[in-house]
Short mmCIF file of C-alpha atoms in Angstrom, two decimals:
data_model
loop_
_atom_site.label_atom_id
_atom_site.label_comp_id
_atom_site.label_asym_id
_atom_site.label_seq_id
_atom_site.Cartn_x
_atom_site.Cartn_y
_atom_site.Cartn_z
CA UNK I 1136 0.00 0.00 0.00
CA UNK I 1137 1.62 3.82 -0.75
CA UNK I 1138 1.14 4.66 2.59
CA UNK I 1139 1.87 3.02 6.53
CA UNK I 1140 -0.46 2.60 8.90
CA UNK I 1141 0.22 4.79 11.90
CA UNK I 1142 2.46 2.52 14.65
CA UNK I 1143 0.53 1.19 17.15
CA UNK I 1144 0.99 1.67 20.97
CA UNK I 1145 -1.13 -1.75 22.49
CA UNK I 1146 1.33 -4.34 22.87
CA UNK I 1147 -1.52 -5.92 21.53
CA UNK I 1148 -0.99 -7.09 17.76
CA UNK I 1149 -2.30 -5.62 14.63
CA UNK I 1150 -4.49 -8.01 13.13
CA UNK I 1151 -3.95 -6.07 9.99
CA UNK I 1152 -8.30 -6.08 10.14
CA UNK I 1153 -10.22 -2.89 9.65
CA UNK I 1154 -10.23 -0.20 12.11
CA UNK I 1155 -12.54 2.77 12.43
CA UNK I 1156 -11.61 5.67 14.00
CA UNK I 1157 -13.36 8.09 16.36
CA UNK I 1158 -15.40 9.37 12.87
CA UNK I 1159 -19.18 9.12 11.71
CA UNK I 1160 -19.13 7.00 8.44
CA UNK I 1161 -20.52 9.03 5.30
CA UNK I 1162 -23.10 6.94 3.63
CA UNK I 1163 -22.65 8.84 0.27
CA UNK I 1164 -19.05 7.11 0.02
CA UNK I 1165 -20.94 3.59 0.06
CA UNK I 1166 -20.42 3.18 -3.69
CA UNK I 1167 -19.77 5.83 -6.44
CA UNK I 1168 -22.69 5.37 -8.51
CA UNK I 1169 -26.50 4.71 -7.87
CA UNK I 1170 -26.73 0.75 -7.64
CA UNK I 1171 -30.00 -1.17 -6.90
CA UNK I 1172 -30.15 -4.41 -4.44
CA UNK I 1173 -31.50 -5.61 -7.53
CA UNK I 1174 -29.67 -4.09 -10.52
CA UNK I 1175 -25.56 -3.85 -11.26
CA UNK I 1176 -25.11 -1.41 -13.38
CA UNK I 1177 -22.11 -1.73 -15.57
CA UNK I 1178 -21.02 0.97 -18.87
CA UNK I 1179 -24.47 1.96 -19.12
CA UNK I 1180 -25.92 -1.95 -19.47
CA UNK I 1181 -28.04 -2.53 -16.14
CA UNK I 1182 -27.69 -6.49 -15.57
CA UNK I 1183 -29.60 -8.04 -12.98
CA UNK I 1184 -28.11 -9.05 -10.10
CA UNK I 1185 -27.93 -12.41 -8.70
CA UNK I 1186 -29.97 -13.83 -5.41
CA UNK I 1187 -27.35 -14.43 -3.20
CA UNK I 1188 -29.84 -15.83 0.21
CA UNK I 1189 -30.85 -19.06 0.23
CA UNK I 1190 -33.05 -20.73 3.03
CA UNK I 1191 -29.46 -21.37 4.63
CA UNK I 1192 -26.65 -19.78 4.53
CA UNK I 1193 -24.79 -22.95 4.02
CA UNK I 1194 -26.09 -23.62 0.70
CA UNK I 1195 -24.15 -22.08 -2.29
CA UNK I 1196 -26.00 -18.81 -2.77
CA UNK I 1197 -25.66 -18.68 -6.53
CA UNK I 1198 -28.29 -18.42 -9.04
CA UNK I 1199 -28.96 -21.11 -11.47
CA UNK I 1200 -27.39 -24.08 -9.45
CA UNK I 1201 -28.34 -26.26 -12.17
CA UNK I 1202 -25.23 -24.67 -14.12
CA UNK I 1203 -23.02 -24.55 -11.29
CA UNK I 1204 -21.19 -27.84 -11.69
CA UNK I 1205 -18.03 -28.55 -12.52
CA UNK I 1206 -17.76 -28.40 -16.53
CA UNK I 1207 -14.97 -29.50 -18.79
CA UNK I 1208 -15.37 -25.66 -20.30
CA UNK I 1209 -12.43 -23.28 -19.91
CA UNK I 1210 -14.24 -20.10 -20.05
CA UNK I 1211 -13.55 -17.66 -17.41
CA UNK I 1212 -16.03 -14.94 -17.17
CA UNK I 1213 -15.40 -14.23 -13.07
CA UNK I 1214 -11.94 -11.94 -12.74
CA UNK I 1215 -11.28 -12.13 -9.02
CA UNK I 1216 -11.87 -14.44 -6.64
CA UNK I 1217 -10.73 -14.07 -2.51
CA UNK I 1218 -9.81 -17.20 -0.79
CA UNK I 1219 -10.72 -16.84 2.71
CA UNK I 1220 -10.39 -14.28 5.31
CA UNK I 1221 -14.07 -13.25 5.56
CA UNK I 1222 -14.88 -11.37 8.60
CA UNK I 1223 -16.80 -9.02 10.63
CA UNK I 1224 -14.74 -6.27 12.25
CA UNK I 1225 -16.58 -5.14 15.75
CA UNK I 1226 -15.52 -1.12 16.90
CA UNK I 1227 -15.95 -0.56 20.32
CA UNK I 1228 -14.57 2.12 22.63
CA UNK I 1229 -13.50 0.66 25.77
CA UNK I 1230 -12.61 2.15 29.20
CA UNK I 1231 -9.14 0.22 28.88
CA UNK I 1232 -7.32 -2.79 26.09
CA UNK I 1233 -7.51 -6.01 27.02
CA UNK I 1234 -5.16 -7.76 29.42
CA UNK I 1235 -2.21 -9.20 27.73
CA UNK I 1236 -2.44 -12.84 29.36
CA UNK I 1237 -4.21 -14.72 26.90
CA UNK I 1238 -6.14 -16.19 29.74
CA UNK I 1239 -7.65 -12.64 31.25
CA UNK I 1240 -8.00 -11.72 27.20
CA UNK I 1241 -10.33 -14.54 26.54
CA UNK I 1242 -12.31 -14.08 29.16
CA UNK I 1243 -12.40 -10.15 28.42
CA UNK I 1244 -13.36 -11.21 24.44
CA UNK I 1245 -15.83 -13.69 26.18
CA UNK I 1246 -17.85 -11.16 28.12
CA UNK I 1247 -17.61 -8.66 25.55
CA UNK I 1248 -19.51 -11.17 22.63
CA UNK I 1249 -21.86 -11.90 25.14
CA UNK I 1250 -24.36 -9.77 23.20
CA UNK I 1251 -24.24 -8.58 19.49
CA UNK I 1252 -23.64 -4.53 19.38
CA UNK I 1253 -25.63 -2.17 17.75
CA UNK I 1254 -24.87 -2.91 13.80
CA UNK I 1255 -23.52 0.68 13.62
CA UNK I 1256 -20.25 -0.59 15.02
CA UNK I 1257 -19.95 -3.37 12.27
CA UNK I 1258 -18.36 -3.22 9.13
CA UNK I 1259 -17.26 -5.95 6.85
CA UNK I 1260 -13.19 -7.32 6.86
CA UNK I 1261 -10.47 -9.02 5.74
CA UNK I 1262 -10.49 -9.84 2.15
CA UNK I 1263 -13.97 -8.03 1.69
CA UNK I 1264 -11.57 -4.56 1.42
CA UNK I 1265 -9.92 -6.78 -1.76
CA UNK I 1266 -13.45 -7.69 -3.05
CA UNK I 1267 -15.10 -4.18 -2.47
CA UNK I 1268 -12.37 -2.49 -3.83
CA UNK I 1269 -11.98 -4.88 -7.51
CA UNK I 1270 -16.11 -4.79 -7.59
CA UNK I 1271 -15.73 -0.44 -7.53
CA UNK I 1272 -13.38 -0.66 -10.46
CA UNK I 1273 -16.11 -2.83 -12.52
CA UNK I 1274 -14.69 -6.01 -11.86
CA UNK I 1275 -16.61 -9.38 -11.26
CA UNK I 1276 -15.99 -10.83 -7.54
CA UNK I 1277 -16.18 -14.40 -5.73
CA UNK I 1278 -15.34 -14.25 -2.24
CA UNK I 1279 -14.74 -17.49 -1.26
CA UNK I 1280 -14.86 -18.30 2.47
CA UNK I 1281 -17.09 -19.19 5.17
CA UNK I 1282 -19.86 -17.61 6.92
CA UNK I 1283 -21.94 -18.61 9.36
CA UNK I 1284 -25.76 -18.81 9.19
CA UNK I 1285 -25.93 -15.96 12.20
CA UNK I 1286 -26.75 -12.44 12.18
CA UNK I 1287 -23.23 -11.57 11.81
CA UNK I 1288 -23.00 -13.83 8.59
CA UNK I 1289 -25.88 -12.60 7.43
CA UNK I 1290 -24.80 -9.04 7.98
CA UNK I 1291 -21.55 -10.11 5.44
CA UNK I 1292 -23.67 -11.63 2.70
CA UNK I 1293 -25.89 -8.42 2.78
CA UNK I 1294 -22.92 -6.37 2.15
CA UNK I 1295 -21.38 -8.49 -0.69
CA UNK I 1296 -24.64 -8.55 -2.31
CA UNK I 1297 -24.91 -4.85 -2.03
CA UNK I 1298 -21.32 -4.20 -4.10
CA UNK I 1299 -22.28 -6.79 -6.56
CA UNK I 1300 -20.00 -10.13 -4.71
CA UNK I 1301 -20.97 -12.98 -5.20
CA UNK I 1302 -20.74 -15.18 -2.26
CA UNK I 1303 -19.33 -18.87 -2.63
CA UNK I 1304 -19.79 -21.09 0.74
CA UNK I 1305 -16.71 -23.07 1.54
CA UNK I 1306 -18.77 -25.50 4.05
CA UNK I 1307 -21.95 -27.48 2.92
CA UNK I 1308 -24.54 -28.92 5.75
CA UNK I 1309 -22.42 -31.83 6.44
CA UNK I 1310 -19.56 -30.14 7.47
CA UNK I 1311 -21.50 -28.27 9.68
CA UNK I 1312 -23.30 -30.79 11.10
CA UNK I 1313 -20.22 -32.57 12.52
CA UNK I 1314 -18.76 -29.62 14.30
CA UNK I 1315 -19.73 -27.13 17.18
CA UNK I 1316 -21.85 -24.01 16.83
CA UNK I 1317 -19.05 -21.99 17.81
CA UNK I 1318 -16.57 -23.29 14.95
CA UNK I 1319 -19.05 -22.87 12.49
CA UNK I 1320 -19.72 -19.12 13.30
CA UNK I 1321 -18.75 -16.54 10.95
CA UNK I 1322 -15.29 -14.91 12.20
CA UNK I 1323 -15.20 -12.16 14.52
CA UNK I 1324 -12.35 -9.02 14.68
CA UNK I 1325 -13.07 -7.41 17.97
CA UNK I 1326 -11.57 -3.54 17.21
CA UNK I 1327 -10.98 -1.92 20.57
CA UNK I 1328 -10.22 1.60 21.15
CA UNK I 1329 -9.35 3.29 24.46
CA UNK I 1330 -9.87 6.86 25.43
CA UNK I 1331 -6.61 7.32 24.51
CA UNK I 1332 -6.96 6.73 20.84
CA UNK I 1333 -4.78 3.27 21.27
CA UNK I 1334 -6.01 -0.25 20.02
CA UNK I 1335 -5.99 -3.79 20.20
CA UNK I 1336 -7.15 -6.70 18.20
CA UNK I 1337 -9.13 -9.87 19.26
CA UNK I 1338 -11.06 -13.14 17.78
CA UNK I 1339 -11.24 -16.36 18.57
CA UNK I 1340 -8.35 -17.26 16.40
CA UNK I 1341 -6.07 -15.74 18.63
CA UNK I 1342 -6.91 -18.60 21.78
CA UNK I 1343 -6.44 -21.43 19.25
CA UNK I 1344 -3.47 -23.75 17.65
CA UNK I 1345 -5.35 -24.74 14.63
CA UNK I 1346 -7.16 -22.34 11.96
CA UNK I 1347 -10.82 -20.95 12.90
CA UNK I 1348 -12.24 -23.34 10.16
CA UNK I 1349 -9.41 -26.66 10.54
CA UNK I 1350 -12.71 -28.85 10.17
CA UNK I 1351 -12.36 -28.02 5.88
CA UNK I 1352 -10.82 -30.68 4.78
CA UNK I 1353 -10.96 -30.37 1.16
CA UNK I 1354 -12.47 -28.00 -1.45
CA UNK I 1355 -16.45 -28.52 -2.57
CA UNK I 1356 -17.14 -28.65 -5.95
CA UNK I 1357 -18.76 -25.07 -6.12
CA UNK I 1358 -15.25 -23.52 -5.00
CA UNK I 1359 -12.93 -25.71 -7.58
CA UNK I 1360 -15.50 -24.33 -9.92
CA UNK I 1361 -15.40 -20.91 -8.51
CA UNK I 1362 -11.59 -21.07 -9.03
CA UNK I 1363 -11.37 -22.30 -12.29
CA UNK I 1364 -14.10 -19.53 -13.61
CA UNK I 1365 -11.59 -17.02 -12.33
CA UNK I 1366 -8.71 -15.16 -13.88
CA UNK I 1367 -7.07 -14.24 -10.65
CA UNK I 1368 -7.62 -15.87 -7.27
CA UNK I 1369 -6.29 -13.71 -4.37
CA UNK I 1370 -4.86 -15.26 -0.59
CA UNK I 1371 -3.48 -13.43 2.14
CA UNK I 1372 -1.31 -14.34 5.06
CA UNK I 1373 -4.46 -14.04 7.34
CA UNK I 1374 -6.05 -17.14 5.31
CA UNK I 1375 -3.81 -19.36 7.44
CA UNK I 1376 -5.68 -17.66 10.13
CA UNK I 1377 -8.70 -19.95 8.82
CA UNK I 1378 -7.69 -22.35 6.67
CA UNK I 1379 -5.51 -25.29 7.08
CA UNK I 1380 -2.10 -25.20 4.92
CA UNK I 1381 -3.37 -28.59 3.50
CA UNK I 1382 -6.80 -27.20 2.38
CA UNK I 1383 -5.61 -23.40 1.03
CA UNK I 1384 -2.58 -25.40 -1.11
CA UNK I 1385 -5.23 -27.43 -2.53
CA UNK I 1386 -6.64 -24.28 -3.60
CA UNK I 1387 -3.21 -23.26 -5.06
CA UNK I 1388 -2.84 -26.65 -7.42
CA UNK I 1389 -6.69 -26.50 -8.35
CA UNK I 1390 -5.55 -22.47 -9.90
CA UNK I 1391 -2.11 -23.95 -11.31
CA UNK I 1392 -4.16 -26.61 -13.14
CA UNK I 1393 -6.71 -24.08 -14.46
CA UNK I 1394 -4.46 -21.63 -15.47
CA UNK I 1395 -6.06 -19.25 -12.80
CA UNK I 1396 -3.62 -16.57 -11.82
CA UNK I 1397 -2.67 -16.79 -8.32
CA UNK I 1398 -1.99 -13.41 -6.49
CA UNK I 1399 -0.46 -13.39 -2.90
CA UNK I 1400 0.34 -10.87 0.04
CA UNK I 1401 1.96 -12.79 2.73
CA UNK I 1402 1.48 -9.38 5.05
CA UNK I 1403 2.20 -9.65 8.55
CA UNK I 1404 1.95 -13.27 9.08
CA UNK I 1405 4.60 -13.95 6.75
CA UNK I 1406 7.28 -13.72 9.32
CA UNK I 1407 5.64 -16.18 11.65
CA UNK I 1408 4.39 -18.59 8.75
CA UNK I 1409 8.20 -18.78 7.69
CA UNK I 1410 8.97 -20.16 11.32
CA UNK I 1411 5.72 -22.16 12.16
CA UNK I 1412 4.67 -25.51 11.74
CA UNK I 1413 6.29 -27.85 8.84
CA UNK I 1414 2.73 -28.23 7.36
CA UNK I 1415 2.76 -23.97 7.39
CA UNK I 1416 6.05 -23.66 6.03
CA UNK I 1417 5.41 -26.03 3.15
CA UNK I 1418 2.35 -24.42 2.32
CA UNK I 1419 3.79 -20.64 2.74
CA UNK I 1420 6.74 -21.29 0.61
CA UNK I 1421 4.82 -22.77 -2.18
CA UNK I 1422 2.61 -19.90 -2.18
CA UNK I 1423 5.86 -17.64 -2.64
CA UNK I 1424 7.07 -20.10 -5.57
CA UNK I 1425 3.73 -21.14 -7.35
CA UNK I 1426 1.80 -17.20 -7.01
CA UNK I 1427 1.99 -15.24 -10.53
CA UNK I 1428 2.45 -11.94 -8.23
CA UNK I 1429 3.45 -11.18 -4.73
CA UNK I 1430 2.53 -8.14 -3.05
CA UNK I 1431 4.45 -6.97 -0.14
CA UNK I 1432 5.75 -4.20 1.64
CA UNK I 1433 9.96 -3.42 2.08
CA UNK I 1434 9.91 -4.69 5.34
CA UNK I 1435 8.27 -8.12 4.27
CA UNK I 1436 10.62 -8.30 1.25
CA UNK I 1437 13.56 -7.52 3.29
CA UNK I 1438 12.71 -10.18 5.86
CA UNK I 1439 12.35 -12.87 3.42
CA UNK I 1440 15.12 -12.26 1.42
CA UNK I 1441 17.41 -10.33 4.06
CA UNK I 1442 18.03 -7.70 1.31
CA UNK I 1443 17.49 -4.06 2.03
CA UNK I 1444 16.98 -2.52 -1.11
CA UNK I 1445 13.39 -3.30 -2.39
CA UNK I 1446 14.38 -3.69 -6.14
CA UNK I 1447 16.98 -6.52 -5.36
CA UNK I 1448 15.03 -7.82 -2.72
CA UNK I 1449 12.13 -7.75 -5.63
CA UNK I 1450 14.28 -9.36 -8.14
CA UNK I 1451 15.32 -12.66 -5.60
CA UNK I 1452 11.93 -13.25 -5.34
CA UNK I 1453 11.84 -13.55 -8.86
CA UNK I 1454 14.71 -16.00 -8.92
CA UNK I 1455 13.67 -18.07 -6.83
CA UNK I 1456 9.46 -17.89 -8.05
CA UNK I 1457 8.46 -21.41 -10.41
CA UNK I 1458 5.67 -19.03 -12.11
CA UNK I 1459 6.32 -15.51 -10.70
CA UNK I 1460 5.89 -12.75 -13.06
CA UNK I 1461 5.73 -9.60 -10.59
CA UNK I 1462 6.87 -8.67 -7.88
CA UNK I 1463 5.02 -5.42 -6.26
CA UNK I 1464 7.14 -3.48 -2.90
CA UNK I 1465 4.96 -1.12 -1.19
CA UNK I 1466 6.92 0.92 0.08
CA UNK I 1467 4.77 3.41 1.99
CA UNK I 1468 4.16 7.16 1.75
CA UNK I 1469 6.96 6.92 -1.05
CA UNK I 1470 4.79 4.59 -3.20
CA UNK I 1471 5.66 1.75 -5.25
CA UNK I 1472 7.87 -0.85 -7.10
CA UNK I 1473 6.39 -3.08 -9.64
CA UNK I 1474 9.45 -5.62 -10.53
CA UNK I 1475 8.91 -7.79 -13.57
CA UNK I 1476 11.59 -10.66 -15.05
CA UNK I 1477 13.05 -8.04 -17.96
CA UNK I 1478 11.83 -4.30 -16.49
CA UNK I 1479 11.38 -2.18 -13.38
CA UNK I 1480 8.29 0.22 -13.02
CA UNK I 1481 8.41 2.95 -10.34
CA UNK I 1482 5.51 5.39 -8.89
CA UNK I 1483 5.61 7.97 -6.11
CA UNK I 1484 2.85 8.00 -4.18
CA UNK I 1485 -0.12 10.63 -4.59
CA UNK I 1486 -0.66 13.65 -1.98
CA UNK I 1487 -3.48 12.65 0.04
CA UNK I 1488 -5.04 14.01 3.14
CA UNK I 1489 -4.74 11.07 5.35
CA UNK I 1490 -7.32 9.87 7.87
CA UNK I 1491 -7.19 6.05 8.20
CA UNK I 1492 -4.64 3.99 6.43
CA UNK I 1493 -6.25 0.45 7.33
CA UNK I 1494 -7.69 -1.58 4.07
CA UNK I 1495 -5.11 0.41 2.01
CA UNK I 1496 -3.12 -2.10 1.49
CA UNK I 1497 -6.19 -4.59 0.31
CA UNK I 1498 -7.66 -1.65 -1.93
CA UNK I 1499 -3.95 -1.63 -3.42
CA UNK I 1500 -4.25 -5.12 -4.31
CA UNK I 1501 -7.57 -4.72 -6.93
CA UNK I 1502 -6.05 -2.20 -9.48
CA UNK I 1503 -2.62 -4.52 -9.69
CA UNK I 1504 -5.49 -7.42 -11.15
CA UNK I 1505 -7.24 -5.41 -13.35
CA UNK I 1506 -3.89 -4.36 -14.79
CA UNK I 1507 -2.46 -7.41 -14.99
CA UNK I 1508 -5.52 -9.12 -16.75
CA UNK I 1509 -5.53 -6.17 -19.02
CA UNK I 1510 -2.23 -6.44 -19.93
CA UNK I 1511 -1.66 -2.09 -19.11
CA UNK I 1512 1.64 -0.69 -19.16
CA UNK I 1513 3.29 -1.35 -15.45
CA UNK I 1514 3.51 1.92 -14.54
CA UNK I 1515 -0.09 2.52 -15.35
CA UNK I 1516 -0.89 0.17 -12.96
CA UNK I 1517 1.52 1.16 -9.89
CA UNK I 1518 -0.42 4.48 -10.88
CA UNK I 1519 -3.95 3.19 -10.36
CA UNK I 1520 -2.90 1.13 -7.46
CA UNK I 1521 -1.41 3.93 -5.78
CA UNK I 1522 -4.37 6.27 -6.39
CA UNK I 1523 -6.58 3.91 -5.13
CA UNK I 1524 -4.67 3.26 -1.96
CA UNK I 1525 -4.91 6.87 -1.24
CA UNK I 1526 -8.11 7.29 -1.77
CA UNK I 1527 -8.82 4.53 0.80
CA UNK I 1528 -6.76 6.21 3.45
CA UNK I 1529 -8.59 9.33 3.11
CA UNK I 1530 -11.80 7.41 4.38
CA UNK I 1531 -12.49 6.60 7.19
CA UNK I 1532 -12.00 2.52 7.82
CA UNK I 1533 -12.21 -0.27 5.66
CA UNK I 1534 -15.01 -2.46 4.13
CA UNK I 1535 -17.43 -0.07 2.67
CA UNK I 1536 -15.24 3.17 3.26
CA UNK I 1537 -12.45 1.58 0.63
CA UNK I 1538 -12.11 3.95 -2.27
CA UNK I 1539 -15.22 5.03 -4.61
CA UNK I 1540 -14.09 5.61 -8.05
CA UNK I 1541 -15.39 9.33 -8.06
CA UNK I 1542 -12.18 9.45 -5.08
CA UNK I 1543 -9.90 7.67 -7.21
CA UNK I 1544 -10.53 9.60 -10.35
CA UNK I 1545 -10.19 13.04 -8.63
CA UNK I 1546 -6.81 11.98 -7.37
CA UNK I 1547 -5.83 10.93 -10.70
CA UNK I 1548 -6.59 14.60 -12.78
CA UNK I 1549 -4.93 15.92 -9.46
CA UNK I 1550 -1.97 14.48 -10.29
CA UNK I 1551 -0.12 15.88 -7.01
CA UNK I 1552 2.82 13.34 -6.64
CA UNK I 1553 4.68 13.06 -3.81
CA UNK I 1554 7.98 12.31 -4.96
CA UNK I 1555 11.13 12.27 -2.65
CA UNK I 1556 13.67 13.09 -4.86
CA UNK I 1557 16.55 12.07 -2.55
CA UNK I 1558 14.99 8.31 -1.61
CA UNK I 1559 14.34 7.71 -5.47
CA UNK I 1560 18.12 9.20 -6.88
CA UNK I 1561 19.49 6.79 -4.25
CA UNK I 1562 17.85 3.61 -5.03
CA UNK I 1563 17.81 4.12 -8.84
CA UNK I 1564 21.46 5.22 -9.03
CA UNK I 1565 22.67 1.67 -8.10
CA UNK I 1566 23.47 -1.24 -9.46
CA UNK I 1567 20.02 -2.42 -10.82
CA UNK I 1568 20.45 -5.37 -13.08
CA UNK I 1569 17.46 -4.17 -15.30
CA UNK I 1570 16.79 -4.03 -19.14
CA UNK I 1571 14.47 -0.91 -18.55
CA UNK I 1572 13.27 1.51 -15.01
CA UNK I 1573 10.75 3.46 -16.05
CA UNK I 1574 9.69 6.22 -13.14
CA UNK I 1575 6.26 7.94 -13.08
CA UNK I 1576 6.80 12.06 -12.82
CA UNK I 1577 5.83 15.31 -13.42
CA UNK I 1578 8.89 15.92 -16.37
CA UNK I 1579 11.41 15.98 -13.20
CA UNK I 1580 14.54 14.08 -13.60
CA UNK I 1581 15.83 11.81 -11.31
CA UNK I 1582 19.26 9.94 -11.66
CA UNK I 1583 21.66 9.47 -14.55
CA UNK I 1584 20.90 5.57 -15.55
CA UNK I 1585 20.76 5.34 -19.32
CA UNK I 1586 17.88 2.66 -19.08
CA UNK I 1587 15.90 5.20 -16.80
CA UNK I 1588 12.90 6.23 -18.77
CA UNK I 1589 10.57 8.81 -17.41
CA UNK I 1590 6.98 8.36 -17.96
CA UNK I 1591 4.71 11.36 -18.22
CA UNK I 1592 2.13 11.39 -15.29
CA UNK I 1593 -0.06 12.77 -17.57
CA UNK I 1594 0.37 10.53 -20.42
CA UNK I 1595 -0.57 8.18 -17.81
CA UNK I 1596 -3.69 9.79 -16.43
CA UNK I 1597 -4.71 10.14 -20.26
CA UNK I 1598 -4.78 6.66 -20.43
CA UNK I 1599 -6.30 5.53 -17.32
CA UNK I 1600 -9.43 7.66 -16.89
CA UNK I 1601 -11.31 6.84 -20.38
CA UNK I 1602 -11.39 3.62 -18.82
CA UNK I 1603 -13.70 3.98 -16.19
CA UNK I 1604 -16.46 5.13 -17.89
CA UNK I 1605 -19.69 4.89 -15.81
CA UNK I 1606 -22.86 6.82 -16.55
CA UNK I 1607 -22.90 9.27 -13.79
CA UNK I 1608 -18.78 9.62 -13.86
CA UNK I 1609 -18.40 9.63 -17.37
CA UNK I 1610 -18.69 13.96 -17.67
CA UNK I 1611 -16.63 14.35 -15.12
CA UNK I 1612 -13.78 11.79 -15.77
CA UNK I 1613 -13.43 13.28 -19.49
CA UNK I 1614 -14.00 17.01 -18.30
#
């Protein structure tokens, strides 16, 4: 994502799950064009949209089950699909953070789900920001995961079905059957603040050795199906949160075998998952070989390479990738690094007014897919990505307060760059073993490379905005 999330003072860890501030949520910014329950509207066609309740949540809420079967056709009309990671995040003030024993925090988690809290304090989570954000730019979602058939699951579905998602159930009635209610309940992130502005992070997966949903033990038919429909599935580091490593590399060889891109951001948990079980490090590493592109930021490149410098550290992870073809480095408030096997595409980060940098770096994640299905120019797509990402931090939270397009377009014609000239002349003017750099700007030069192209940022612009032509934006994009 271009820009860091503020450091937090809980000793408590950052789940990396959506957190809203101390701010009143804005229910213009929902979605950036008038959309039905009923109706998606998409460059001026209105298409209906499908049913996505059933009688139980545990059925596959698609339309037309008849023609959801596995099928010997290779046609993929879904673009992204999100493994995993589906969750509710819960904002409450509190008087004080929880305990750090895990003991006195369980039992603080305990009495504080006693009760479900007036909906204004929920918001959908975790690979919803990914989902929310592709289904803004006009691209068709899965979310693949589990929910539970609770209010809080129900609460999820409503919101996919809102941006146009549709939902595919990992579990069938079986599976739930055989296990507790409490396992089978749609995951919780409990968002804590204190008067003091500080926060801390709990859910059930924190009090547990084994993954929220380790009763999975292989993929239905609906989500190989789901997979192989899509040009891009998307995992996170946080799916090992629910997922077992058997189950989610499953989900790795069913892509591989459908030619489904496979996109990855290790985040956070990468460090740990490096380290943890043999079962976690198998699956982790083969994620990091198998995935077409890896998203991370400098600090996650640098710790699994041990290289400082993002472009080298980029370029190992090349090496050593079976099918990688990009490597993208967030490297915060300075922007991004897009690191392919033959060129090297930088982009400063936009200007923004800050407010809330959580789901940033999941908005990020949606324009690097559409530009990589569309085959646009890699800077055009650290561009878009970065744009996006700002417009998400100037919201306030995650979920449905990830970026509109009538955000992300303004920031485009802006075209305020924040470029630190001294960081970028540094890191280009070494020894990068590139055919080509090319570095987004306003005409200034940086560095004396010969293979250092500049790229006009509003060349770049030019290109980008014709695309998103809705009906209500289209005036104003083109203006």
């Amino acid at each position: 994502m271009p820009l860091h999330p503020p450091a937090l003072k809980s000793s408590i860890p950052n789940h990396g799950l959506s957190l809203i501030l101390t701010c009143r949520r804005n229910p213009s910014l929902i979605f950036p064009f008038t959309r039905p329950h009923s109706v998606f509207a998409r460059n001026g066609v209105k298409i209906p949209l499908l049913k996505l309740f059933s009688a139980s949540i545990a059925a596959v809420p698609y339309a037309a089950e008849n023609n959801w079967k596995l099928r010997s056709s290779g046609i993929k009309d879904n673009d992204v699909a999100t493994l995993g990671n589906l969750c509710v995040d819960i904002v409450l003030n509190v008087p004080q953070l929880p305990p750090p024993s895990a003991e006195e925090r369980k039992a603080f988690m305990k009495q504080i789900s006693a009760s479900p809290p007036d909906k204004k304090y929920w918001e959908a989570g975790g690979n919803c920001n990914v989902a929310i954000a592709a289904s803004r730019l006009g691209l068709d979602c899965f979310a693949i995961g589990h929910l539970g058939n609770e209010v809080y699951g129900k609460f999820l579905l409503g919101v996919l079905n809102d941006e146009g998602i549709r939902m595919v159930q990992m579990s069938d009635n079986a599976d739930a059957a055989n296990n507790s209610i409490a396992s089978n309940e749609t995951l919780l992130c409990w968002v804590l603040v204190d008067p003091l502005q500080r926060h801390g992070f709990c859910s059930r997966a924190d009090f547990s050795k084994e993954p929220a949903f380790h009763w999975m033990k292989q993929l239905s038919t609906e989500v190989k199906v789901a997979i192989k429909k899509s040009k891009v599935l998307f995992c996170n580091g946080y799916g090992f949160d629910d997922l077992s490593p058997e189950l989610l590399l499953s989900a790795v060889e069913c892509a591989v075998e459908a030619g489904t891109a496979v996109f990855f951001d290790p985040g956070p948990r990468g460090r740990s998952l490096s380290t943890g079980t043999p079962e976690e490090q198998r699956a982790f590493y083969h994620f990091l070989r198998m995935s077409d592109v890896l998203l991370l930021t400098s600090d996650e490149a640098e710790s699994l390479t041990g290289i400082g410098n993002p472009i080298l550290a980029g370029q190992e992870l090349l090496k050593r990738g079976i099918r990688t073809k990009w490597v993208i480095v967030k490297i915060g408030p300075r922007g991004s690094i897009l690191i392919s096997k033959s060129s090297i595409a930088c982009a400063p980060a936009f200007k923004a007014n800050v407010i809330d940098t959580v789901g940033c770096g999941d908005s990020f994640v949606a324009p690097i897919a559409y530009g990589f299905m569309n085959k646009m120019p890699l800077v055009n797509t650290l561009a878009i990505a970065n744009a996006v990402g700002a417009a998400t931090a100037m919201g306030c939270g995650a979920g449905r307060n990830v970026a509109t397009l009538d955000k992300v377009t303004d920031i485009m014609r802006s075209s305020n760059l924040n470029v630190d000239n001294e960081f970028w002349t540094d890191l280009l003017e070494k020894n990068v073993d590139a055919h080509e750099i090319e570095f987004l700007s306003n005409d200034v030069v940086i560095g004396k490379r010969n293979q250092l192209k500049h790229v006009s940022f509003n060349k770049v612009a030019s290109d980008l905005l014709p695309r998103f032509k809705f009906p209500q934006l289209e005036e104003k994009v083109l203006s």
